[in-house]
CSV table of C-alpha atoms in Angstrom, one decimal:
chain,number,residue,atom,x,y,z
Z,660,UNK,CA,21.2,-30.0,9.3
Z,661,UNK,CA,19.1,-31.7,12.5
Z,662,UNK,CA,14.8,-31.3,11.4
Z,663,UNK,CA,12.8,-28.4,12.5
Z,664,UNK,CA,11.2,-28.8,16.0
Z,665,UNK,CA,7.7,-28.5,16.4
Z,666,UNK,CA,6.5,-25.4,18.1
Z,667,UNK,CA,9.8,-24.0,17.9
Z,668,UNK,CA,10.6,-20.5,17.2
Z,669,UNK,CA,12.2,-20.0,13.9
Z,670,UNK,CA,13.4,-17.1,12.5
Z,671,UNK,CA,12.2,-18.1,9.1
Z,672,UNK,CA,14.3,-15.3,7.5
Z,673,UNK,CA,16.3,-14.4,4.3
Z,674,UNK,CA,19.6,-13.2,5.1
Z,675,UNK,CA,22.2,-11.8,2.2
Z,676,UNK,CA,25.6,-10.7,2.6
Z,677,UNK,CA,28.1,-9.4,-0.3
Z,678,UNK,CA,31.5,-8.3,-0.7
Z,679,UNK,CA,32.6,-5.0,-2.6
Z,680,UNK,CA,35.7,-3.3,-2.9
Z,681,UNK,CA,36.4,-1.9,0.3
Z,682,UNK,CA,33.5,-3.3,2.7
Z,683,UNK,CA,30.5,-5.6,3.0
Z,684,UNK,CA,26.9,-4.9,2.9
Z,685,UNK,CA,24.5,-7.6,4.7
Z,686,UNK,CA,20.8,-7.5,4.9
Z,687,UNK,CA,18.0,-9.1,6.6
Z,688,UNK,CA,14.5,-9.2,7.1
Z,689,UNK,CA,12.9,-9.0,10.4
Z,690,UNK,CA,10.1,-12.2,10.7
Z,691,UNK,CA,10.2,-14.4,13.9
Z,692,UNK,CA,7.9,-17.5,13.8
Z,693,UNK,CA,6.1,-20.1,15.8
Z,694,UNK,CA,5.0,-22.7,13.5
Z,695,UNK,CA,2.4,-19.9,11.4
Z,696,UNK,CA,2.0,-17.7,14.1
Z,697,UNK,CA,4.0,-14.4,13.6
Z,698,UNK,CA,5.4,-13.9,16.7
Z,699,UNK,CA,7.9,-10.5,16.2
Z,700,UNK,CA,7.7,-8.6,12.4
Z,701,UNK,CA,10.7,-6.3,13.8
Z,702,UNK,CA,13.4,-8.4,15.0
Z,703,UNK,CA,17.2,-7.1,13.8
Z,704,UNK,CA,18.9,-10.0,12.6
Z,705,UNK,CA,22.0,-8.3,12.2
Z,706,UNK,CA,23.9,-8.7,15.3
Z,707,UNK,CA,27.4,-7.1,16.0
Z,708,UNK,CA,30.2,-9.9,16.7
Z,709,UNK,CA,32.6,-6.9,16.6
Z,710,UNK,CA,32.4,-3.0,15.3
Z,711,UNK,CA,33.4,-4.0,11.8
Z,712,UNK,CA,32.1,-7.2,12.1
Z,713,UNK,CA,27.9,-8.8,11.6
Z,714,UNK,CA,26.5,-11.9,11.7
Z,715,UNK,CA,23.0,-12.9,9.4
Z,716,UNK,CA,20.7,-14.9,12.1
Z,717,UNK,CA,18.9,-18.0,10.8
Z,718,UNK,CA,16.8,-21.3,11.8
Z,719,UNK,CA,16.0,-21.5,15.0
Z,720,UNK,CA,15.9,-18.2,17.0
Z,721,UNK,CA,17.5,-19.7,20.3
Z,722,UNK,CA,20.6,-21.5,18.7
Z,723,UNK,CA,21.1,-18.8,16.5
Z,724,UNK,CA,21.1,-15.9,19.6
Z,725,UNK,CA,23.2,-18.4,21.2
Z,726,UNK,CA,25.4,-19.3,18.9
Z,727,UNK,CA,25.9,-15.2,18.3
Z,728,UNK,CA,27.0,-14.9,21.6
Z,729,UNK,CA,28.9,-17.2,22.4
Z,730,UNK,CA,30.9,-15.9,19.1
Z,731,UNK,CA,30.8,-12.7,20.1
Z,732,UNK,CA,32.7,-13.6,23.6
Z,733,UNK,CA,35.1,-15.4,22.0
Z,734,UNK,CA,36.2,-12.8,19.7
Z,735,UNK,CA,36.5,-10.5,22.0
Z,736,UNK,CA,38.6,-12.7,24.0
Z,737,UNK,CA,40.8,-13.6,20.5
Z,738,UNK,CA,40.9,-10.0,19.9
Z,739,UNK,CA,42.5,-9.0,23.7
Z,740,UNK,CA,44.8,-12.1,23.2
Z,741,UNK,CA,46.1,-10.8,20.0
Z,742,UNK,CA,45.9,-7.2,20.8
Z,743,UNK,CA,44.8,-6.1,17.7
Z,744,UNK,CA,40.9,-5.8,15.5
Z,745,UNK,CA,40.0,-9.2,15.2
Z,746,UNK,CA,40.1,-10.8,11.1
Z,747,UNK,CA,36.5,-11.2,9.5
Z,748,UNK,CA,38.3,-14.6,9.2
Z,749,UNK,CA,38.6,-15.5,13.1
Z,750,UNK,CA,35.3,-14.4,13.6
Z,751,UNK,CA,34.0,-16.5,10.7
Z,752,UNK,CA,36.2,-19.6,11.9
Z,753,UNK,CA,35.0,-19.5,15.3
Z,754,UNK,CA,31.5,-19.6,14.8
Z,755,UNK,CA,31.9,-22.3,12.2
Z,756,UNK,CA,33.7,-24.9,15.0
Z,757,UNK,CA,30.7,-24.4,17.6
Z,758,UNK,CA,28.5,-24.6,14.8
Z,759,UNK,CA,30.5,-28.0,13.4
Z,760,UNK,CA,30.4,-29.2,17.1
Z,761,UNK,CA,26.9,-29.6,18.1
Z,762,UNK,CA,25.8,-29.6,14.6
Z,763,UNK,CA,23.7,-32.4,15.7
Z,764,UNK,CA,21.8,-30.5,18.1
Z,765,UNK,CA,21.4,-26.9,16.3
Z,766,UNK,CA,19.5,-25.8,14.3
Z,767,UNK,CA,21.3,-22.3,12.6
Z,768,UNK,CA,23.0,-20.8,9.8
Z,769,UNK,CA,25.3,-18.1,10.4
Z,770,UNK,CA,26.4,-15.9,7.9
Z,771,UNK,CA,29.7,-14.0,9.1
Z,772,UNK,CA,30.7,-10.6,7.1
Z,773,UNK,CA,32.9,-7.4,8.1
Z,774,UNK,CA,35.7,-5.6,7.3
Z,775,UNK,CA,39.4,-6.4,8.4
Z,776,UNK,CA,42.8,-4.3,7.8
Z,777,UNK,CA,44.5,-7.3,6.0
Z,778,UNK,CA,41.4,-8.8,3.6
Z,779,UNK,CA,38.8,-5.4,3.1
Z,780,UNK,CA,35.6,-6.9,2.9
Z,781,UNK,CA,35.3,-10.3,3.3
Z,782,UNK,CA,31.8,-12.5,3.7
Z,783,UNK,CA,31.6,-16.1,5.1
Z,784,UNK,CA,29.1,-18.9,5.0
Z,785,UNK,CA,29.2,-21.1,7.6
Z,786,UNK,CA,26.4,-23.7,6.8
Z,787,UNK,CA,26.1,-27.0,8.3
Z,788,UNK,CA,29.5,-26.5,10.2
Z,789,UNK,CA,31.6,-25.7,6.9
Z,790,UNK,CA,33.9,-22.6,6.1
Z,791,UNK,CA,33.6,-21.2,2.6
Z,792,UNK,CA,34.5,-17.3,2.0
Z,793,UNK,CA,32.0,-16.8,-1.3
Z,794,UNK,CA,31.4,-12.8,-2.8
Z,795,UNK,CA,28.0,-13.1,-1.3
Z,796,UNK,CA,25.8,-15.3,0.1
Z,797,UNK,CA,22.0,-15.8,0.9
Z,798,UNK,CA,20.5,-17.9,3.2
Z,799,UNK,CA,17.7,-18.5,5.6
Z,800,UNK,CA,14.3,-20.4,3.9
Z,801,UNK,CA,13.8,-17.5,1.8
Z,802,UNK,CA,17.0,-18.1,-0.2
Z,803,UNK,CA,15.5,-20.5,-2.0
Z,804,UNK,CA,13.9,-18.2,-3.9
Z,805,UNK,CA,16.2,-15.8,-5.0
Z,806,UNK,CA,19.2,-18.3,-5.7
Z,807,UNK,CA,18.3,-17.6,-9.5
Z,808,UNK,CA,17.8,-14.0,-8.9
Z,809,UNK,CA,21.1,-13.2,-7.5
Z,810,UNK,CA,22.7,-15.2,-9.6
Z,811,UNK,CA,21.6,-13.3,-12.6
Z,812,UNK,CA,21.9,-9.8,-10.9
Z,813,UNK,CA,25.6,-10.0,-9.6
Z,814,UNK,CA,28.5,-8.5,-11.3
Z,815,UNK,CA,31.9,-8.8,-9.9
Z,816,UNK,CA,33.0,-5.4,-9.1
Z,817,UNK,CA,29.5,-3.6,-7.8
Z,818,UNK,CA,30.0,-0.6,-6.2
Z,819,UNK,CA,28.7,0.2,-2.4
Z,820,UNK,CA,25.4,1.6,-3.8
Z,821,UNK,CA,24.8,-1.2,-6.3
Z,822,UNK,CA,25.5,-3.9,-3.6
Z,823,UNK,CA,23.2,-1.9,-0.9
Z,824,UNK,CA,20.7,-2.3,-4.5
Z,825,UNK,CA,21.4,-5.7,-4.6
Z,826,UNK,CA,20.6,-6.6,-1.1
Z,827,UNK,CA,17.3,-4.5,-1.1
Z,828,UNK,CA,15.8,-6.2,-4.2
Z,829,UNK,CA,17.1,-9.7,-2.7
Z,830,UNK,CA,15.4,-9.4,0.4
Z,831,UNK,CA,12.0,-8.2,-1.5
Z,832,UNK,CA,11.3,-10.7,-3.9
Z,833,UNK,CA,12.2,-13.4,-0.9
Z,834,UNK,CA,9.9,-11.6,1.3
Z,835,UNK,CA,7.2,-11.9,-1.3
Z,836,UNK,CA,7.7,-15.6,-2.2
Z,837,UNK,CA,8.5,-16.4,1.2
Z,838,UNK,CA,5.7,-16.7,4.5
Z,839,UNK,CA,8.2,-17.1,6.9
Z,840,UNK,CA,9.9,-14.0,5.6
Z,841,UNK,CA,9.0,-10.6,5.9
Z,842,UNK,CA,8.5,-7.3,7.4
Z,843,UNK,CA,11.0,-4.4,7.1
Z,844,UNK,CA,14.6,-4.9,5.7
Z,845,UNK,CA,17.4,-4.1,7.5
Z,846,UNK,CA,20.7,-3.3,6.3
Z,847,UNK,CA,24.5,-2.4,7.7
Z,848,UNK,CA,27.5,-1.5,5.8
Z,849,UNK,CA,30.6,-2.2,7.0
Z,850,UNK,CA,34.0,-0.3,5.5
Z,851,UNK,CA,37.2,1.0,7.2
Z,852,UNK,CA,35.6,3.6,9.1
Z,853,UNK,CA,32.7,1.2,10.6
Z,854,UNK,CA,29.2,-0.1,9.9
Z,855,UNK,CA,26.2,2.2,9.3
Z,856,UNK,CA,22.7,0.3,10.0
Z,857,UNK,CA,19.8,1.1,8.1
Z,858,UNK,CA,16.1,0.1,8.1
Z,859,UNK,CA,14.1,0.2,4.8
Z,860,UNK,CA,10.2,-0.3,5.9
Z,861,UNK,CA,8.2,-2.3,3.8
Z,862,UNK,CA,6.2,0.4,1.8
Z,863,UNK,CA,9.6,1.7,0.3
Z,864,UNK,CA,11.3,-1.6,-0.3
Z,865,UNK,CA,11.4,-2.3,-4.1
Z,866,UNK,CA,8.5,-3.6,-6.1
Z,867,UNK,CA,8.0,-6.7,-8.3
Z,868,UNK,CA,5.4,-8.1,-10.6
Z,869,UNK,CA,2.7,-9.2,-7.9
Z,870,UNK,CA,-0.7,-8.5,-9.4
L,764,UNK,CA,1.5,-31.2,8.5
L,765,UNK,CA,-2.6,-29.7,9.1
L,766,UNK,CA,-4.3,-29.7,5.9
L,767,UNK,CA,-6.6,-26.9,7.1
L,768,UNK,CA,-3.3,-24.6,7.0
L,769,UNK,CA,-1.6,-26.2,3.7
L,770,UNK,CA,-2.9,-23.4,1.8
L,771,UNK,CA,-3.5,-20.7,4.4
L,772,UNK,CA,-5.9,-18.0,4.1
L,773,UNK,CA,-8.5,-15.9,6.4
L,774,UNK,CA,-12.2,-15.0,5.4
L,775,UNK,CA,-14.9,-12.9,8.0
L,776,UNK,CA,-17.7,-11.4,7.5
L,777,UNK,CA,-18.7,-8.8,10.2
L,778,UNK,CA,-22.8,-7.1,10.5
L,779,UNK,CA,-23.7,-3.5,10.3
L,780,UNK,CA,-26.7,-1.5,10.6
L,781,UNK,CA,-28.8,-2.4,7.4
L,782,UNK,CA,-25.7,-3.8,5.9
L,783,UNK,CA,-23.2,-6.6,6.3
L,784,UNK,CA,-19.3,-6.7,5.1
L,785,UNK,CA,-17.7,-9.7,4.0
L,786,UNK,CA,-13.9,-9.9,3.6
L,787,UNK,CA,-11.0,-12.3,2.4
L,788,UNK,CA,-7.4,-12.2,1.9
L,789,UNK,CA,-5.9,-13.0,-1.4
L,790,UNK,CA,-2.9,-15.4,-1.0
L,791,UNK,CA,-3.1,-19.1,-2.6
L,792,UNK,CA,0.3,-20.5,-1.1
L,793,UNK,CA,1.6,-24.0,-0.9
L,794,UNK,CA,3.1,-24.6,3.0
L,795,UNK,CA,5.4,-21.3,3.4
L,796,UNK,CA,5.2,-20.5,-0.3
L,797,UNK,CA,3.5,-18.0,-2.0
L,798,UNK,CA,2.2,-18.7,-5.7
L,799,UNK,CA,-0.2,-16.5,-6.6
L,800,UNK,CA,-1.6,-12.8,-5.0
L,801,UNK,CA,-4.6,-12.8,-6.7
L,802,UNK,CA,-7.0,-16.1,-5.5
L,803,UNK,CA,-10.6,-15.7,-4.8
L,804,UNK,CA,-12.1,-16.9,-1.8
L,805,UNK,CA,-15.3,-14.6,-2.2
L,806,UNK,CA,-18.1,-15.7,-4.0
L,807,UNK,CA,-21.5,-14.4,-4.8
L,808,UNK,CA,-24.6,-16.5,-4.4
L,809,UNK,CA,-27.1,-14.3,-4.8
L,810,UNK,CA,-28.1,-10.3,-5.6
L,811,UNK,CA,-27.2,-9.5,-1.7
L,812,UNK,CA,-25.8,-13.1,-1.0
L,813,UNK,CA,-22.2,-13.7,-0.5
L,814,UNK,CA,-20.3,-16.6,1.3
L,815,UNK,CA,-16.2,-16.5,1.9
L,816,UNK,CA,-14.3,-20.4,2.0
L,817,UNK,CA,-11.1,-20.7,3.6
L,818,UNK,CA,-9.5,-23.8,4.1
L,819,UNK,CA,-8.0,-26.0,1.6
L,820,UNK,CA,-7.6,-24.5,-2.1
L,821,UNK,CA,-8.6,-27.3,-4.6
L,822,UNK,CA,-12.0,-27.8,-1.8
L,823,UNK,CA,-12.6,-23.9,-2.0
L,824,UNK,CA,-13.6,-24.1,-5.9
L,825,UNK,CA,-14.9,-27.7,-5.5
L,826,UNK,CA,-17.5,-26.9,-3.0
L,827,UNK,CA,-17.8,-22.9,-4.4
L,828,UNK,CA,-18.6,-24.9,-7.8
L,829,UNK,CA,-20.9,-27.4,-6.9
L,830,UNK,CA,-22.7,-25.4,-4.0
L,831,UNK,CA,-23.4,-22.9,-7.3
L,832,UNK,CA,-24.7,-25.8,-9.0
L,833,UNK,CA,-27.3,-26.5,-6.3
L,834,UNK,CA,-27.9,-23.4,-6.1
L,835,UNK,CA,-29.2,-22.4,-9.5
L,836,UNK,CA,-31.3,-25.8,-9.2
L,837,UNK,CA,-32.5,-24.3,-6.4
L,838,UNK,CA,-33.8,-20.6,-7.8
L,839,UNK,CA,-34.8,-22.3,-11.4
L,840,UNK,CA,-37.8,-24.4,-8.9
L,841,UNK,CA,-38.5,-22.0,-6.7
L,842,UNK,CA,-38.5,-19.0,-8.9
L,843,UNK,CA,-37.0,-16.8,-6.5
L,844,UNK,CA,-33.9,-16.0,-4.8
L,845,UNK,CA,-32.8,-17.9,-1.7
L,846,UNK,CA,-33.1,-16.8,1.7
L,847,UNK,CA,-29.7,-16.5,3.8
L,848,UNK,CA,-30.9,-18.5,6.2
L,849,UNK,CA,-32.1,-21.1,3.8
L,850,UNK,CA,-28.5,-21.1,2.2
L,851,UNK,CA,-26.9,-21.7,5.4
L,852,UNK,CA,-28.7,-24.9,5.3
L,853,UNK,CA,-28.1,-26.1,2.1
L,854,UNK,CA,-24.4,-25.5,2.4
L,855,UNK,CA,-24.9,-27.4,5.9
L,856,UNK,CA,-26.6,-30.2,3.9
L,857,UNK,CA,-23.3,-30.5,1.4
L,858,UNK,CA,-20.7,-30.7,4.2
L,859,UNK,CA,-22.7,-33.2,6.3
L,860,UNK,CA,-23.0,-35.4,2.9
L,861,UNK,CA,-19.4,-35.5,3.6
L,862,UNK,CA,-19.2,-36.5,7.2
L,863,UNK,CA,-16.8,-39.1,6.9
L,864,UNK,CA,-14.3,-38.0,4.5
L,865,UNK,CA,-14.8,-34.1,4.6
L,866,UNK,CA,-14.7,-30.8,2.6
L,867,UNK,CA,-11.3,-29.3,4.3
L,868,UNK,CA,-13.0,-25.6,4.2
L,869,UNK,CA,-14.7,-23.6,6.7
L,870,UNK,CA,-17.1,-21.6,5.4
L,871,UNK,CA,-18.5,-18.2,6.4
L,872,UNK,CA,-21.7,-16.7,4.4
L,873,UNK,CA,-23.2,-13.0,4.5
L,874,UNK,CA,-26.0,-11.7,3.3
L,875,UNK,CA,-29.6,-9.6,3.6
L,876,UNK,CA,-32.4,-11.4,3.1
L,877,UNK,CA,-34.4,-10.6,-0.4
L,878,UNK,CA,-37.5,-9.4,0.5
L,879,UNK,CA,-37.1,-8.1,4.2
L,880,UNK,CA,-33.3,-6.9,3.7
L,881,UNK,CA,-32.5,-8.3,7.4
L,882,UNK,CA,-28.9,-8.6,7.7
L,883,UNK,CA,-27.4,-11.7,8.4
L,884,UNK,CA,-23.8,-13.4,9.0
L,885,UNK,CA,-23.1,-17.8,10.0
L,886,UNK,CA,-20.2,-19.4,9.8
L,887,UNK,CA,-20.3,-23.4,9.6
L,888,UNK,CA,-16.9,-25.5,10.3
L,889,UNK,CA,-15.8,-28.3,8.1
L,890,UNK,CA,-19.0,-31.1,8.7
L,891,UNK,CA,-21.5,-28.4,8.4
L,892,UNK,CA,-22.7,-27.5,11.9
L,893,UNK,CA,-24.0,-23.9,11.5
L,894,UNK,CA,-23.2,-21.1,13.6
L,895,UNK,CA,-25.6,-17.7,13.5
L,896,UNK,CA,-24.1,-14.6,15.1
L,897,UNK,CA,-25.0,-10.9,15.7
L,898,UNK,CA,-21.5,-9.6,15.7
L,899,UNK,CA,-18.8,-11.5,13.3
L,900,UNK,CA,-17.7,-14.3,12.3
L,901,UNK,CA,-14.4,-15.7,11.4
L,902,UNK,CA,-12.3,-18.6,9.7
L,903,UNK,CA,-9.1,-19.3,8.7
L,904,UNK,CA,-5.5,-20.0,9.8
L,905,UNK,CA,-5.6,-16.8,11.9
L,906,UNK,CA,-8.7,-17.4,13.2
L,907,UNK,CA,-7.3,-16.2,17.1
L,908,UNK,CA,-5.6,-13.3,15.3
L,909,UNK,CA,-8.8,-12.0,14.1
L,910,UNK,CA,-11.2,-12.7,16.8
L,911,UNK,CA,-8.7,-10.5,18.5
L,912,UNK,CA,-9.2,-7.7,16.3
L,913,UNK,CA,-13.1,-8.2,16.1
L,914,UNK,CA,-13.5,-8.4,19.6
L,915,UNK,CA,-11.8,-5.1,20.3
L,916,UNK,CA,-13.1,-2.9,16.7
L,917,UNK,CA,-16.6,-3.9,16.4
L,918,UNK,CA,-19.7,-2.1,17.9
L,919,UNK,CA,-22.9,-2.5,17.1
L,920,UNK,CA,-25.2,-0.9,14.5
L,921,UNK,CA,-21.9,0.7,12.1
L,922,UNK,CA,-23.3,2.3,9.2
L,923,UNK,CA,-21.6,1.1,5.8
L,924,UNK,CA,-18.9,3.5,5.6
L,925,UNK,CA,-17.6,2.3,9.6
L,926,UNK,CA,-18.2,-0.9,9.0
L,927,UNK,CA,-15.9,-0.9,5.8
L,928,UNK,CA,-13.1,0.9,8.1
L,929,UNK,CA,-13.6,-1.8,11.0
L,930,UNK,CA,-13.8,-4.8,9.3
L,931,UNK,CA,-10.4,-3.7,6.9
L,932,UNK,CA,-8.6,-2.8,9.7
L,933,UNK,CA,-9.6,-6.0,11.6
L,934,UNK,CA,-8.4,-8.3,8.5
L,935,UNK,CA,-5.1,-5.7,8.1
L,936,UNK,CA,-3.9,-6.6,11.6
L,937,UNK,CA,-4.4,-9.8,12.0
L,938,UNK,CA,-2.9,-10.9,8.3
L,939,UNK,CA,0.5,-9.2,9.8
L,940,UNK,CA,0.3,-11.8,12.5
L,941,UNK,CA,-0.3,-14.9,10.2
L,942,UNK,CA,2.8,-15.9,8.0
L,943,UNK,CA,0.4,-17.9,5.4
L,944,UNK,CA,-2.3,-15.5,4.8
L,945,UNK,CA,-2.5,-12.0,3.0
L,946,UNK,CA,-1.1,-10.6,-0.2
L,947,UNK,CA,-4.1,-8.3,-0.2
L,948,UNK,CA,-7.3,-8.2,1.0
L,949,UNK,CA,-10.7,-7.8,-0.8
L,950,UNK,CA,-13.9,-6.5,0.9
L,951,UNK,CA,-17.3,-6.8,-0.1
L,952,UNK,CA,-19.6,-4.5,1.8
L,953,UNK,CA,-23.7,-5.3,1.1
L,954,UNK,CA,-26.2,-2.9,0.8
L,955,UNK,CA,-29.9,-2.8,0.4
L,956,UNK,CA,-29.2,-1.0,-2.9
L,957,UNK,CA,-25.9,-1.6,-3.7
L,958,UNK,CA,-22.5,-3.7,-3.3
L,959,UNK,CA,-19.5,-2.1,-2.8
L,960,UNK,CA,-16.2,-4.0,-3.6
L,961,UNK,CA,-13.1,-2.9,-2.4
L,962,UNK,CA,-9.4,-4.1,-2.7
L,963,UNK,CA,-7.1,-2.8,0.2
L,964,UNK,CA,-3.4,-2.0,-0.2
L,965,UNK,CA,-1.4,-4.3,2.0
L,966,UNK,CA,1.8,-5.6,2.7
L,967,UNK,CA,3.0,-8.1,0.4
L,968,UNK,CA,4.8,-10.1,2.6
């Protein structure tokens, strides 16, 4: 991954994404940053590629925007070509070859998750320029933090509600730990009937030990 | 990499009618990190003295240690307590001592004087020049941030009870801005006859 710029705008972040049976839940936080300077505490980092399919935004804010839609436009394309909803899959794969491409030049993390007819729910990681479907995924400088959280609290086979759970206390203890991560927590859920977006302000996200 | 923002944190201190208000956040963090929520960065000199260091961490309790020191020297000769003004000089005196290889703190002190109970706010940067003001002073890694918000909330003369509201809100907003300083604020307001403490509820994040 090419070195942070100087006064570029990061999106610091912590991004999460998980699979359950029947859809995908993917959350984000909503910090934008210039060096220490907050510079948005609102911004949706969940960005539609597709109805039934989200992409996590992280690193730099411009590559990442970019990268979304330039992903975005060619899934649409694939999608009319094909004539049919486009696999979580495609979407994934495509964002992973511009990514692997200029990964000299951007700085971004994409983390690709939906819902397709053929898979169900299905989340992809796309760091660096690789392809590896995983049942969930963090990322963004936050992650760092909750690596040993998650992997403690997941359980194969979490229902909708415990994954939604999941995401939620992920995205507060990064936000705590984290200074480039922050705000309020956003959240969409993505099944066979489409994705539902939800924002959880920061006075009712979960609480920790923080004395 | 700045040193003066390895650490982060904000301190201000903002004068009243018959009063002053001296505020601090409460995040020791390494770079983007957060370690602990619960660091002080306000310390009391005095009956009615207080002064607030932000800067680097380890120099906040070096130079909040050793200013102490000279401090209590200082009232065990003279026999009394010291003077704001007077302080403001003496922690002058210790920066410049360091003019080549400095304290990485910028220090802000507020205080009524002992026998007059003037009111009475300075802030000094990092080599010790000092700085009196009639409205507020600031210092910290949101410094722009919060001369922003004191610019637009203070007024003069704010009895004890405003002033508390102003200067919280002031620190409240412009922590929001500043990814490496927050996790709480504390407030300190001074009074002639007593010191009100206060520990805001703010976002953790």
């Amino acid at each position: 991954m090419s070195a942070t710029r100087s006064e570029e705008v990061q999106t610091g972040t912590t991004i999460v994404a998980i699979e359950f049976d029947g859809g995908v839940v993917l959350g984000s936080d909503s910090r934008v940053t210039a060096r220490d300077s907050v510079v948005n505490r609102v911004m949706n980092k969940l960005v539609a590629l597709h109805p039934k399919i989200y992409c996590a935004l992280s690193g730099s804010a411009a590559d990442a925007q970019a990268l979304a839609e330039l992903t975005s436009y060619q899934l649409q394309l694939h999608s009319l070509e094909i004539e049919e909803e486009p696999r979580v899959g495609a979407a994934a794969t495509l964002a992973k070859n511009t990514s692997y491409r200029y990964r000299d030049e951007l700085s971004v993390n994409l983390i690709v998750a939906g819902w397709d007819r053929r898979g169900g729910g299905q989340v992809f990681s796309t760091l660096s320029g690789a392809l590896l479907r995983q049942p969930f995924v963090v990322g963004g400088s936050g992650s760092t933090y909750v690596y040993g959280f998650v992997d403690t609290a997941y359980r194969p086979g979490m229902s909708r509600e415990e994954c939604q759970q999941f995401v939620l206390n992920t995205l507060a203890l990064a936000m705590n730990r984290d200074g480039s991560s922050g705000g309020v927590a956003y959240l969409v859920t993505i099944d066979q009937s489409g994705a539902q977006e939800k924002v959880v302000l920061g006075n009712d996200l979960p609480a920790f030990f923080d004395k | 990499m700045s040193i003066m923002s390895y650490n982060g944190g904000a301190v201000m201190a903002m004068r009243g009618k018959n009063c002053v208000a001296i505020a601090s956040d409460r995040r020791f963090g390494i770079q983007a990190q957060m370690v602990t929520t619960d660091f002080e960065k306000l310390f009391p000199m005095g009956e009615r003295l207080f002064i607030g260091l932000a800067g680097l961490a380890t120099d906040v309790q070096t130079v909040s240690q050793r200013l102490k020191f000279r401090l209590n020297l200082y009232e065990l000769k003279e026999g009394r307590q010291i003077k704001p003004k007077t302080f403001m000089s003496m922690v002058s005196n210790l920066l410049y001592e360091r003019r080549f290889g400095p304290y990485y703190i910028e220090p802000v002190i507020a205080g009524l004087d002992p026998k007059t109970f003037e009111p009475f706010i300075c802030s000094l940067d990092l080599i010790g020049c000092p700085m009196v003001t009639e409205d507020f002073v600031v210092s910290g890694t949101c410094s722009e941030q919060m001369y922003g918000m004191c610019e637009s909330l203070w007024e003069p003369d704010l009895e004890p009870e405003d002033l508390f509201e102003t200067i919280s809100q002031a620190m409240l907003n412009a922590l929001d801005r500043d990814a490496l300083s927050g996790m709480g604020v504390v407030v300190h307001v001074i009074e002639k006859d007593k010191i009100t403490k206060r520990s805001l509820k703010a976002r953790m994040d």
